[in-house]
Coordinates of C-alpha atoms in Angstrom, one line a residue:
M1 CA 76.3 105.6 91.4
Y2 CA 79.4 106.6 93.3
A3 CA 79.3 110.1 91.9
R4 CA 75.6 110.5 92.8
A5 CA 76.2 109.2 96.3
R6 CA 79.1 111.7 96.9
R7 CA 76.8 114.5 95.8
T8 CA 73.8 113.4 98.0
A9 CA 73.5 114.7 101.5
G10 CA 73.9 111.9 104.0
L11 CA 74.2 108.2 103.0
V12 CA 72.5 106.4 100.2
H13 CA 71.0 103.0 100.8
V14 CA 71.7 100.7 97.8
P15 CA 69.3 97.7 97.6
E16 CA 71.6 95.8 95.3
L17 CA 74.3 95.9 98.0
D18 CA 71.8 95.5 100.8
A19 CA 73.8 98.2 102.5
W20 CA 74.3 101.9 103.1
L21 CA 76.9 103.2 100.6
V22 CA 79.7 105.2 102.2
A23 CA 81.1 107.1 99.2
R24 CA 82.9 110.2 100.3
D25 CA 86.6 110.1 101.2
A26 CA 86.1 111.8 104.6
D27 CA 83.3 109.4 105.6
V28 CA 85.2 106.4 104.5
R29 CA 88.2 107.4 106.6
E30 CA 86.0 108.1 109.6
V31 CA 84.5 104.6 109.4
L32 CA 87.9 103.0 109.0
L33 CA 89.2 104.9 112.0
R34 CA 86.3 103.9 114.3
P35 CA 86.5 100.1 114.4
G36 CA 84.7 100.0 117.7
D37 CA 81.6 101.5 116.1
F38 CA 81.9 99.9 112.7
S39 CA 82.7 96.2 113.1
S40 CA 84.6 94.2 110.5
A41 CA 82.9 90.9 111.5
G42 CA 80.8 90.8 108.3
S43 CA 83.4 92.5 106.0
L44 CA 83.6 89.5 103.6
R45 CA 79.9 88.6 103.6
P46 CA 79.4 86.8 100.3
D47 CA 77.6 88.5 97.5
V48 CA 76.2 85.1 96.5
R49 CA 75.1 82.4 98.9
P50 CA 76.1 78.9 97.5
G51 CA 73.2 76.5 97.1
P52 CA 72.7 73.3 99.2
A53 CA 74.8 71.1 96.9
A54 CA 77.8 73.3 97.1
L55 CA 77.4 73.8 100.8
A56 CA 77.4 70.0 101.2
V57 CA 80.7 69.9 99.4
L58 CA 82.2 72.7 101.6
A59 CA 81.2 70.8 104.7
R60 CA 84.0 68.3 103.8
G61 CA 86.6 71.1 104.0
L62 CA 88.3 73.1 106.8
G63 CA 88.3 76.8 107.7
N64 CA 85.2 79.0 108.1
R65 CA 86.8 80.8 111.1
P66 CA 87.4 84.5 111.7
T67 CA 90.6 85.9 110.1
V68 CA 92.5 89.2 110.2
V69 CA 89.9 90.7 107.8
T70 CA 86.9 89.8 109.8
T71 CA 88.0 90.4 113.4
D72 CA 88.1 93.5 115.7
G73 CA 90.0 94.5 118.8
A74 CA 92.3 92.0 120.5
A75 CA 91.3 89.2 118.1
H76 CA 92.4 91.4 115.2
R77 CA 95.7 92.2 116.8
R78 CA 96.3 88.6 117.4
H79 CA 95.9 87.7 113.7
R80 CA 97.6 90.9 112.5
A81 CA 100.9 90.6 114.5
P82 CA 102.5 87.7 112.6
L83 CA 101.4 89.2 109.3
N84 CA 103.1 92.5 110.1
S85 CA 106.3 90.6 111.0
G86 CA 106.1 88.4 107.9
L87 CA 105.5 91.4 105.6
S88 CA 108.1 93.8 107.2
A89 CA 110.2 95.9 104.9
P90 CA 113.3 93.6 105.3
R91 CA 111.1 90.6 104.5
V92 CA 109.7 92.3 101.4
A93 CA 113.2 93.4 100.3
A94 CA 114.5 89.9 100.7
L95 CA 111.7 88.5 98.5
L96 CA 112.2 91.0 95.6
P97 CA 115.1 89.2 93.8
Y98 CA 112.9 86.1 93.6
A99 CA 110.0 88.2 92.3
A100 CA 112.2 89.8 89.7
R101 CA 113.5 86.5 88.6
V102 CA 110.0 85.0 88.2
A103 CA 108.8 88.1 86.3
G104 CA 111.8 87.9 83.9
E105 CA 111.2 84.3 83.3
L106 CA 107.5 84.9 82.5
V107 CA 108.4 87.7 80.0
D108 CA 111.0 85.3 78.5
G109 CA 108.2 83.0 77.7
F110 CA 106.4 85.4 75.4
A111 CA 108.7 88.3 74.5
A112 CA 109.6 86.9 71.1
D113 CA 105.9 86.4 70.1
G114 CA 104.9 90.0 69.7
R115 CA 101.6 89.5 71.4
T116 CA 100.0 87.9 74.4
E117 CA 97.1 87.9 76.8
L118 CA 98.7 89.5 79.8
M119 CA 96.3 88.4 82.6
A120 CA 96.9 84.7 81.9
A121 CA 100.5 84.9 80.8
Y122 CA 101.7 87.2 83.5
A123 CA 99.3 89.0 85.9
K124 CA 97.8 85.8 87.3
K125 CA 101.2 84.0 87.7
L126 CA 103.7 86.5 89.3
P127 CA 101.7 87.3 92.5
G128 CA 100.8 83.6 93.0
A129 CA 104.5 82.6 92.8
V130 CA 105.5 85.4 95.2
V131 CA 102.8 84.8 97.8
G132 CA 103.5 81.0 97.6
R133 CA 107.1 81.6 98.2
L134 CA 106.4 83.8 101.2
L135 CA 103.9 81.4 102.7
G136 CA 106.2 78.4 102.2
L137 CA 104.3 76.4 99.6
D138 CA 106.1 73.9 97.5
P139 CA 106.4 75.5 94.0
A140 CA 104.7 72.5 92.5
D141 CA 101.6 73.2 94.7
V142 CA 101.4 76.9 93.8
P143 CA 99.3 76.5 90.6
A144 CA 96.7 74.4 92.5
A145 CA 96.7 76.8 95.4
V146 CA 96.2 79.8 93.1
H147 CA 93.4 78.0 91.2
G148 CA 91.7 77.1 94.5
G149 CA 91.9 80.7 95.7
R150 CA 90.3 82.0 92.5
R151 CA 87.6 79.4 92.7
A152 CA 86.8 80.5 96.3
E153 CA 86.3 84.1 95.0
Q154 CA 84.0 82.9 92.2
L155 CA 81.9 80.7 94.5
L156 CA 81.2 83.5 96.9
F157 CA 81.2 86.6 94.7
W158 CA 80.2 85.5 91.2
P159 CA 76.8 84.3 89.8
L160 CA 77.3 80.6 89.0
A161 CA 75.0 77.9 87.9
E162 CA 74.5 75.0 90.5
D163 CA 76.9 72.6 88.7
E164 CA 79.5 75.3 88.5
Q165 CA 79.1 76.1 92.2
V166 CA 79.7 72.4 93.1
A167 CA 82.8 72.3 90.9
A168 CA 84.1 75.4 92.5
A169 CA 83.4 74.1 96.0
E170 CA 85.4 70.9 95.2
D171 CA 88.4 73.1 94.2
V172 CA 88.0 75.1 97.4
V173 CA 88.0 72.0 99.5
A174 CA 91.1 70.7 97.7
L175 CA 92.8 73.9 98.5
Q176 CA 91.9 73.7 102.2
H177 CA 93.3 70.2 102.5
L178 CA 96.5 71.3 100.8
L179 CA 96.8 74.1 103.3
D180 CA 95.9 71.7 106.2
D181 CA 98.8 69.5 105.1
L182 CA 101.1 72.6 105.0
V183 CA 100.2 73.8 108.5
R184 CA 100.5 70.4 110.1
D185 CA 103.9 69.9 108.4
R186 CA 105.1 73.3 109.8
R187 CA 104.0 72.3 113.3
T188 CA 106.5 69.4 113.3
R189 CA 109.1 70.9 110.9
P190 CA 109.0 74.7 111.2
R191 CA 110.9 76.7 108.6
D192 CA 111.7 80.4 107.9
D193 CA 108.4 81.1 106.2
L194 CA 105.2 82.8 107.0
C195 CA 103.2 79.6 107.5
S196 CA 105.6 78.6 110.3
A197 CA 105.2 82.0 111.9
L198 CA 101.4 81.8 111.7
V199 CA 101.4 78.3 113.3
A200 CA 103.7 79.5 116.1
A201 CA 101.6 82.7 116.8
L202 CA 98.1 81.2 116.5
A203 CA 98.8 77.8 118.0
P204 CA 101.6 78.2 120.5
G205 CA 103.3 75.1 121.8
T206 CA 104.5 71.8 120.3
A207 CA 101.5 69.5 120.8
P208 CA 99.7 68.2 117.7
L209 CA 97.3 70.8 116.3
T210 CA 93.8 70.4 117.6
P211 CA 90.9 70.4 115.0
D212 CA 89.9 73.9 116.0
Q213 CA 93.5 75.1 115.6
R214 CA 93.7 73.5 112.2
H215 CA 90.5 75.1 111.1
E216 CA 91.7 78.5 112.2
L217 CA 95.1 78.1 110.5
V218 CA 93.5 76.9 107.3
A219 CA 91.2 79.9 107.3
T220 CA 94.1 82.3 108.0
T221 CA 96.4 80.9 105.3
Q222 CA 93.6 80.7 102.8
N223 CA 92.7 84.3 103.4
F224 CA 96.3 85.4 103.1
L225 CA 96.8 83.4 99.9
I226 CA 93.7 84.8 98.3
A227 CA 94.4 88.4 99.4
G228 CA 98.0 88.1 98.5
H229 CA 97.6 87.1 94.9
L230 CA 94.1 88.1 93.7
T231 CA 94.5 91.7 94.7
T232 CA 97.9 92.1 93.2
T233 CA 96.8 90.3 90.0
A234 CA 93.9 92.8 89.7
L235 CA 96.2 95.8 90.4
I236 CA 98.7 94.7 87.7
G237 CA 95.8 94.3 85.2
T238 CA 94.1 97.6 85.9
T239 CA 97.4 99.5 86.0
L240 CA 98.5 98.2 82.6
L241 CA 95.1 98.7 81.2
H242 CA 95.1 102.4 82.1
L243 CA 98.8 103.1 81.3
L244 CA 98.4 101.5 77.8
G245 CA 95.0 103.1 77.4
H246 CA 96.7 106.5 77.8
P247 CA 99.7 106.1 75.4
G248 CA 101.1 109.4 76.5
Q249 CA 101.2 108.3 80.1
W250 CA 102.9 105.0 79.1
D251 CA 105.5 106.8 77.0
L252 CA 106.2 109.1 79.9
V253 CA 106.7 106.4 82.5
R254 CA 108.7 104.3 80.1
T255 CA 111.2 107.1 79.4
R256 CA 111.1 108.4 83.0
P257 CA 111.5 105.5 85.4
D258 CA 111.5 108.0 88.3
L259 CA 107.8 108.3 87.7
I260 CA 107.1 104.6 88.3
P261 CA 106.3 105.0 92.0
A262 CA 103.8 107.8 91.2
A263 CA 102.3 105.7 88.4
V264 CA 101.7 102.9 91.0
E265 CA 99.9 105.2 93.4
E266 CA 97.8 106.8 90.6
A267 CA 96.8 103.5 89.2
A268 CA 95.7 102.2 92.7
R269 CA 93.7 105.4 93.2
Y270 CA 92.1 105.7 89.8
D271 CA 90.8 102.1 89.5
T272 CA 90.9 100.5 93.0
P273 CA 91.2 96.7 92.8
V274 CA 89.3 96.1 96.0
Q275 CA 86.4 98.5 95.6
G276 CA 85.3 98.3 99.2
F277 CA 84.6 96.2 102.3
R278 CA 81.5 95.8 104.4
R279 CA 81.1 97.1 108.0
T280 CA 78.4 96.7 110.6
T281 CA 77.4 99.3 113.2
T282 CA 77.9 98.0 116.8
R283 CA 75.6 100.7 118.3
P284 CA 73.3 103.5 117.1
V285 CA 75.6 106.0 115.4
T286 CA 75.3 109.1 113.1
L287 CA 77.5 109.2 110.0
A288 CA 77.3 112.0 107.4
G289 CA 74.2 113.2 109.1
T290 CA 72.4 109.8 108.7
R291 CA 71.2 108.1 111.8
L292 CA 72.0 104.4 111.7
P293 CA 70.7 101.7 114.2
A294 CA 72.9 99.0 115.7
G295 CA 73.4 96.2 113.2
A296 CA 73.2 98.5 110.1
A297 CA 75.2 97.2 107.1
L298 CA 77.5 99.6 105.3
F299 CA 79.5 99.2 102.1
V300 CA 82.7 101.3 102.6
A301 CA 83.6 102.2 99.0
Y302 CA 87.3 102.7 98.6
G303 CA 86.9 103.0 94.9
S304 CA 84.4 105.9 95.3
A305 CA 86.5 107.7 98.0
N306 CA 89.5 107.6 95.6
R307 CA 87.5 109.6 93.0
D308 CA 86.2 112.1 95.5
E309 CA 86.4 115.5 93.8
T310 CA 86.7 117.4 97.1
R311 CA 90.0 115.6 97.8
Y312 CA 91.6 115.0 94.4
E313 CA 91.9 117.6 91.7
H314 CA 90.5 116.3 88.4
A315 CA 89.6 113.1 90.2
G316 CA 88.3 111.4 87.1
T317 CA 91.6 111.9 85.2
F318 CA 94.4 109.3 85.1
D319 CA 97.5 111.4 85.7
I320 CA 100.8 109.8 86.8
T321 CA 102.4 113.2 87.3
R322 CA 100.5 113.8 90.5
P323 CA 103.4 114.5 93.0
L324 CA 103.9 111.8 95.6
T325 CA 104.5 114.4 98.2
H326 CA 101.0 115.9 97.7
P327 CA 98.5 115.0 100.4
H328 CA 95.9 114.2 97.7
V329 CA 98.0 111.2 96.7
R330 CA 97.3 109.5 100.1
H331 CA 94.5 107.3 98.7
V332 CA 92.6 104.5 100.5
A333 CA 93.2 101.8 97.9
F334 CA 94.9 99.7 100.5
G335 CA 92.6 100.6 103.3
H336 CA 93.2 102.9 106.2
G337 CA 93.7 102.6 110.0
T338 CA 93.9 99.3 111.8
H339 CA 92.8 97.3 108.8
G340 CA 95.2 98.8 106.3
C341 CA 96.6 96.2 104.0
P342 CA 99.7 94.6 105.6
G343 CA 100.9 93.5 102.1
S344 CA 100.6 96.8 100.4
Q345 CA 104.3 97.3 100.1
L346 CA 104.8 93.9 98.5
A347 CA 102.0 94.6 96.0
R348 CA 103.5 98.0 95.1
A349 CA 107.0 96.4 94.7
Q350 CA 105.6 93.8 92.2
L351 CA 103.9 96.5 90.2
R352 CA 107.0 98.7 90.1
L353 CA 109.2 95.9 88.8
T354 CA 106.5 95.0 86.3
I355 CA 106.3 98.5 84.8
E356 CA 110.1 98.8 84.6
L357 CA 110.4 95.3 83.1
F358 CA 107.7 95.8 80.5
G359 CA 109.1 99.2 79.5
R360 CA 112.5 97.7 79.0
R361 CA 111.7 94.3 77.4
L362 CA 108.6 95.0 75.3
P363 CA 109.3 97.9 72.9
G364 CA 106.2 99.6 71.5
L365 CA 103.9 97.8 74.0
R366 CA 100.3 98.7 73.3
L367 CA 96.7 97.4 73.6
A368 CA 95.9 95.0 70.8
E369 CA 93.2 96.1 68.4
G370 CA 90.0 94.2 68.0
Y371 CA 89.5 93.1 71.7
D372 CA 87.0 94.5 74.0
V373 CA 88.2 94.9 77.6
V374 CA 85.6 93.4 79.9
M375 CA 85.9 93.8 83.7
R376 CA 85.4 90.9 86.0
P377 CA 81.9 90.8 87.5
T378 CA 82.8 91.5 91.2
L379 CA 83.5 94.4 93.5
I380 CA 86.1 92.4 95.5
H381 CA 88.9 92.2 92.9
R382 CA 88.2 94.5 90.0
S383 CA 90.3 93.9 87.0
P384 CA 90.1 93.0 83.3
E385 CA 89.0 89.5 82.5
T386 CA 91.6 89.5 79.7
L387 CA 94.1 92.0 78.4
H388 CA 95.4 91.5 74.9
V389 CA 98.6 93.4 74.1
T390 CA 101.1 93.6 71.3
W391 CA 104.6 95.0 70.8
D392 CA 107.4 95.2 68.3
A393 CA 108.9 91.7 68.4
P394 CA 112.5 91.2 67.3
A395 CA 112.8 90.3 63.6

């Protein structure tokens, strides 16, 4: 569908998305650089609307307020500022020793086994621990928080039966109350963590948080938690899938660590974890020759733009030797413009240390035979459901 849309003059309307598909790199970049004309207010519109029973459960929670992803203009800048500070280069650098220690401990847990399922054993655990540390969660609360974030994604972007929706909604509400406890604690006992910075920025002062402030802070911290771990989990999974699925590329990056940064960029380009976000026109506009009225829904497909043959030579080929200095390497996997991902450097850092660690600790690492790789049924965090691997365990 992406390839057909890129070849078709103008935009293609996709009924399944209920949106116009923006598929070409130049058009994607144009939309992302014109936030005044293409609003982010509906960027996270659910693909699945929960039923009445699940909505009744969600009514007991907190949140449901605009966040950095779903705001424009001054409101976006207000939400973005504390995230930029909390994810600055020095902050990321200070967090990396912790990330490396957690990654090493995870590998210690399975290195002697000779095989594992990497999504559960590693990819779902490292990013959750790292984002929990950054946010200021108690390590004992991180598994529940990660679980709640995953359930929020399932509830809004997966097809679930009614009883499964209700169960997922219960987990989401539990996460929201956990985060509410966290933000109220940081109001009275601020620390050197991102949650404290968010409380200070979004609710200035020292008075007890109002209900509206609590809702906004829960929405913000929940959004950050989900974006911080699910996206990086997906990126780790797809990167290892394609590196190991192309053994020559894995051997190359394993023996030439200088290629690890290029491998990270190529993996993000080739199979983009967040395939796209929605935008809505704020006025009548023309894009790619297609006239759109105000209120038109667009799906801005990062995953398609990153396979655009007019920008990338051999776009459908996974090739970690693409030079980092080449302009074609500047993909849109982490967005572009004002809504570019503020945590992109932290995600890249976790992936770099993962590739280096696996190449050093797991000799002969390869995809296990007899397992089909099934991708998760969502466009919001594309990754393998499971990734079974094996290696040469010590005798």
